[in-house]
CSV table of C-alpha atoms in Angstrom, one decimal:
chain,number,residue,atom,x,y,z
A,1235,UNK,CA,-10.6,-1.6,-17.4
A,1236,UNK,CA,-9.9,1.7,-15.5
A,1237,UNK,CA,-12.1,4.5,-14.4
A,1238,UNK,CA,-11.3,7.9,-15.6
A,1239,UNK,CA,-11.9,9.2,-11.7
A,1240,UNK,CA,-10.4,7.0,-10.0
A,1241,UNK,CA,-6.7,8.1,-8.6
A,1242,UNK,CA,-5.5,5.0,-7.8
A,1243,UNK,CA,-6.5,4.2,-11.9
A,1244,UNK,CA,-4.8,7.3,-13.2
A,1245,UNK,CA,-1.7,5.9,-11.5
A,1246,UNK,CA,-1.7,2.4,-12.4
A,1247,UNK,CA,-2.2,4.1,-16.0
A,1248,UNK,CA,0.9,6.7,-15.4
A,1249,UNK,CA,-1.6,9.6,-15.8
A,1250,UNK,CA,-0.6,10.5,-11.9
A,1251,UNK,CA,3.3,10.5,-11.1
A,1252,UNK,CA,4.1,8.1,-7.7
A,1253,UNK,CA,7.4,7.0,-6.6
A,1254,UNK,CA,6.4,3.2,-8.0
A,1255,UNK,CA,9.0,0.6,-6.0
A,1256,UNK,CA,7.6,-2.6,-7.8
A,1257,UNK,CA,4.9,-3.5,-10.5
A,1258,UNK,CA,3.7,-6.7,-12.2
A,1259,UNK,CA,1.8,-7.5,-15.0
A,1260,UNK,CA,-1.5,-7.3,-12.3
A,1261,UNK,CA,-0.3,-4.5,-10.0
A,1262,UNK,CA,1.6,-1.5,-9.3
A,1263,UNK,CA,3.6,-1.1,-5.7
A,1264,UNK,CA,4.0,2.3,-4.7
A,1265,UNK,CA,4.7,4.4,-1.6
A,1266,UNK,CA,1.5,5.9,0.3
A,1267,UNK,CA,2.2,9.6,0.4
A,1268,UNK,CA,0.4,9.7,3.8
A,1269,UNK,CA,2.5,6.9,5.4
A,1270,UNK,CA,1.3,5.7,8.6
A,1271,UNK,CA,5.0,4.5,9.1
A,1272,UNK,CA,7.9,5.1,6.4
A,1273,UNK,CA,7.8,2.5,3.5
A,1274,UNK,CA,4.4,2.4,3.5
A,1275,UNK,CA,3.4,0.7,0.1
A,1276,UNK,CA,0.1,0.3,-1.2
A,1277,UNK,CA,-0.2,-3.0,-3.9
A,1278,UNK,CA,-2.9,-1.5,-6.3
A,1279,UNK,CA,-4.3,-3.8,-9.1
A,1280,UNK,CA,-3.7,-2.0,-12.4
A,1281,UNK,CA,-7.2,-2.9,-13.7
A,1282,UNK,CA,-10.3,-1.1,-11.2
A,1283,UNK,CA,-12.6,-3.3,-9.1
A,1284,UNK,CA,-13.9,-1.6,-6.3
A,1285,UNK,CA,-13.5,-4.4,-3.4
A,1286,UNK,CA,-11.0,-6.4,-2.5
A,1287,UNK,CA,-13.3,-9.7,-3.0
A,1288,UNK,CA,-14.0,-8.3,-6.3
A,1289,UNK,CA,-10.6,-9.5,-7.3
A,1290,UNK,CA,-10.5,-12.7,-9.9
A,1291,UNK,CA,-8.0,-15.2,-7.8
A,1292,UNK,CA,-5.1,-14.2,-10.3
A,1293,UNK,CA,-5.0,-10.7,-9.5
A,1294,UNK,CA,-5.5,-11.2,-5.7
A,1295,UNK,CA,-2.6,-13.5,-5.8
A,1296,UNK,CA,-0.5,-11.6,-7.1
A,1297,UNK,CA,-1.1,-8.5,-4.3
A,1298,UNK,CA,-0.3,-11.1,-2.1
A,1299,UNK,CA,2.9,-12.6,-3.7
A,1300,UNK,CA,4.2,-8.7,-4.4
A,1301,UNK,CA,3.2,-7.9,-0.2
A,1302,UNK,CA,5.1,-10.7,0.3
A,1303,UNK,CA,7.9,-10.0,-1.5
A,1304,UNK,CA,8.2,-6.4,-0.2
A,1305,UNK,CA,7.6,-7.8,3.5
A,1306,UNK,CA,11.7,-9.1,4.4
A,1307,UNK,CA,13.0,-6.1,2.2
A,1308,UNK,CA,11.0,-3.1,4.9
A,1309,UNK,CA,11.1,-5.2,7.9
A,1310,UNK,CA,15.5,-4.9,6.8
A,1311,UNK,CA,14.9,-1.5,5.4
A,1312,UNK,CA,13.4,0.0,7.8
A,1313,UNK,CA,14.4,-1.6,10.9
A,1314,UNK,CA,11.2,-3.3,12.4
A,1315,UNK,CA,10.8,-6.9,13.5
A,1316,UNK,CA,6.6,-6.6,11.5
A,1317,UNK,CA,5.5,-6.0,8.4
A,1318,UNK,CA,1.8,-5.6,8.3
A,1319,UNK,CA,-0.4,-6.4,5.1
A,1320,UNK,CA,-4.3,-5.5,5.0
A,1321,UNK,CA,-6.9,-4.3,3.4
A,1322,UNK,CA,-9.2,-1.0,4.5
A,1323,UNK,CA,-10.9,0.4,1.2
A,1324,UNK,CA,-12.0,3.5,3.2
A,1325,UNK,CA,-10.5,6.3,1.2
A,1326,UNK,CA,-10.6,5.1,-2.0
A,1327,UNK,CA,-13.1,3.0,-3.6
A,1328,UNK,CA,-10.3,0.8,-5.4
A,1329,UNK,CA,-9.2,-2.2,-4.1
A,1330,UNK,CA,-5.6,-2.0,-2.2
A,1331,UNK,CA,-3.4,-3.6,0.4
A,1332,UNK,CA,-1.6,-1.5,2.7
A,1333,UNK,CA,1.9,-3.1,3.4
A,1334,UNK,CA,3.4,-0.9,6.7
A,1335,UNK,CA,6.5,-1.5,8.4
A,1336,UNK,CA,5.0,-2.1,12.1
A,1337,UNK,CA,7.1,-0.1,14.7
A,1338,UNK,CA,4.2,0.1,17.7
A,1339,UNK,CA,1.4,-2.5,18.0
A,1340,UNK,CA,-1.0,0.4,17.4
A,1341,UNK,CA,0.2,1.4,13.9
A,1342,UNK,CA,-2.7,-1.2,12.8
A,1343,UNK,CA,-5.3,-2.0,15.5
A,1344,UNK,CA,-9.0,-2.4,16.4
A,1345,UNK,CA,-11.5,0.0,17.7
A,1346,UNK,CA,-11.5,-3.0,20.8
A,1347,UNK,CA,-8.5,-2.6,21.9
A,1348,UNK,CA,-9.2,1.2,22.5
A,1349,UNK,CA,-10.1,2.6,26.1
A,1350,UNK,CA,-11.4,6.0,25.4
A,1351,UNK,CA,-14.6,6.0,24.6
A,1352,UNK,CA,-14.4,8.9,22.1
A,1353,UNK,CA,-11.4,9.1,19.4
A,1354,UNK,CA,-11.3,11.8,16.6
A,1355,UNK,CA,-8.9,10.8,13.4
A,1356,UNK,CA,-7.2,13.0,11.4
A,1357,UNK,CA,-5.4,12.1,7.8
A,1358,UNK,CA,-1.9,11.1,7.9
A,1359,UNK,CA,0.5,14.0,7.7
A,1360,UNK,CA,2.3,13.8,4.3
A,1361,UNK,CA,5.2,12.6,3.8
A,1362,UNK,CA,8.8,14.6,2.5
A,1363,UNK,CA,9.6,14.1,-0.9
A,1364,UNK,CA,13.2,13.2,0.5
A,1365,UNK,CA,12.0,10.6,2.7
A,1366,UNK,CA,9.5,9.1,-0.4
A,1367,UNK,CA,12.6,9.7,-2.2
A,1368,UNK,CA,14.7,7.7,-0.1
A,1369,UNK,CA,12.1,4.8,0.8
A,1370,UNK,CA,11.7,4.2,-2.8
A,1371,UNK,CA,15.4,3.9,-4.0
A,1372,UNK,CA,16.1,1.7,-0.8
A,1373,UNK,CA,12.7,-0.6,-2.2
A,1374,UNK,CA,14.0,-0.4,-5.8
A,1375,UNK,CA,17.5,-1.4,-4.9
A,1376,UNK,CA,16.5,-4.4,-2.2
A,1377,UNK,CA,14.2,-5.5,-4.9
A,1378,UNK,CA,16.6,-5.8,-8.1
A,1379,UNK,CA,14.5,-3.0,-10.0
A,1380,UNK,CA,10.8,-2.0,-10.1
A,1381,UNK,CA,9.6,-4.7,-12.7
A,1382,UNK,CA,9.1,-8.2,-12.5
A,1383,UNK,CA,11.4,-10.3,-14.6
């Protein structure tokens, strides 16, 4: 079931164009256009739930199993020795993993480990369409295609 709103819906459903790198029969893989590091992938379940421990076990599994999957191919692809996989749920209320190519420490971290007692965010810049371009054809090709056999 989908929600006519919901962005990360309209693109599981192909009503929004994304550079897709990898989908399964649960979940579509595509590139965050707002990368906090190039090859940035969010694994998006095709059907809506709203939190990540909304997610029957299937369906969580497989964001897993496709994270993992994507993992060796940007850690080679991109030239970094981490591959980070989490969930947030900030932006949109559709359950997601984030799967970023870790090239500082502080690409993922915790308010904790912050000295400044006052920090101001600011959305990720967006990214080229020739680097999306790029990060998804070196995905695709790593990968063997964009679907699951």
């Amino acid at each position: 079931m989908s929600h006519p709103d919901c962005l990360f819906c309209r693109i599981a459903t192909g009503q929004v164009p994304s550079r897709i790198v990898h989908e399964t029969k649960h979940v579509v893989a595509f590139l965050d256009i707002h990368p906090i590091r190039q090859g940035h992938v969010l694994v998006v379940p095709r059907e809506h739930f709203a939190y990540y421990d909304d997610l029957p076990a299937e369906v969580a599994n497989d964001v897993v199993r496709v994270a993992q999957r994507l993992a060796p191919v940007l850690r080679t692809g991109f030239g970094v020795e981490r591959v980070g996989l989490f969930f947030t749920g900030v932006d949109i209320a559709h359950a997601h993993a984030h799967v970023v190519p870790m090239v500082e420490p502080t690409d993922v971290t915790s308010r904790q480990y912050i000295a400044e007692p006052t920090l101001t965010f600011r959305p990720a810049p967006p990214a080229t369409a020739a680097d999306l371009d790029g990060a998804a054809a070196l995905i695709r090709n790593a990968l063997g295609g964009v679907r699951d056999p």
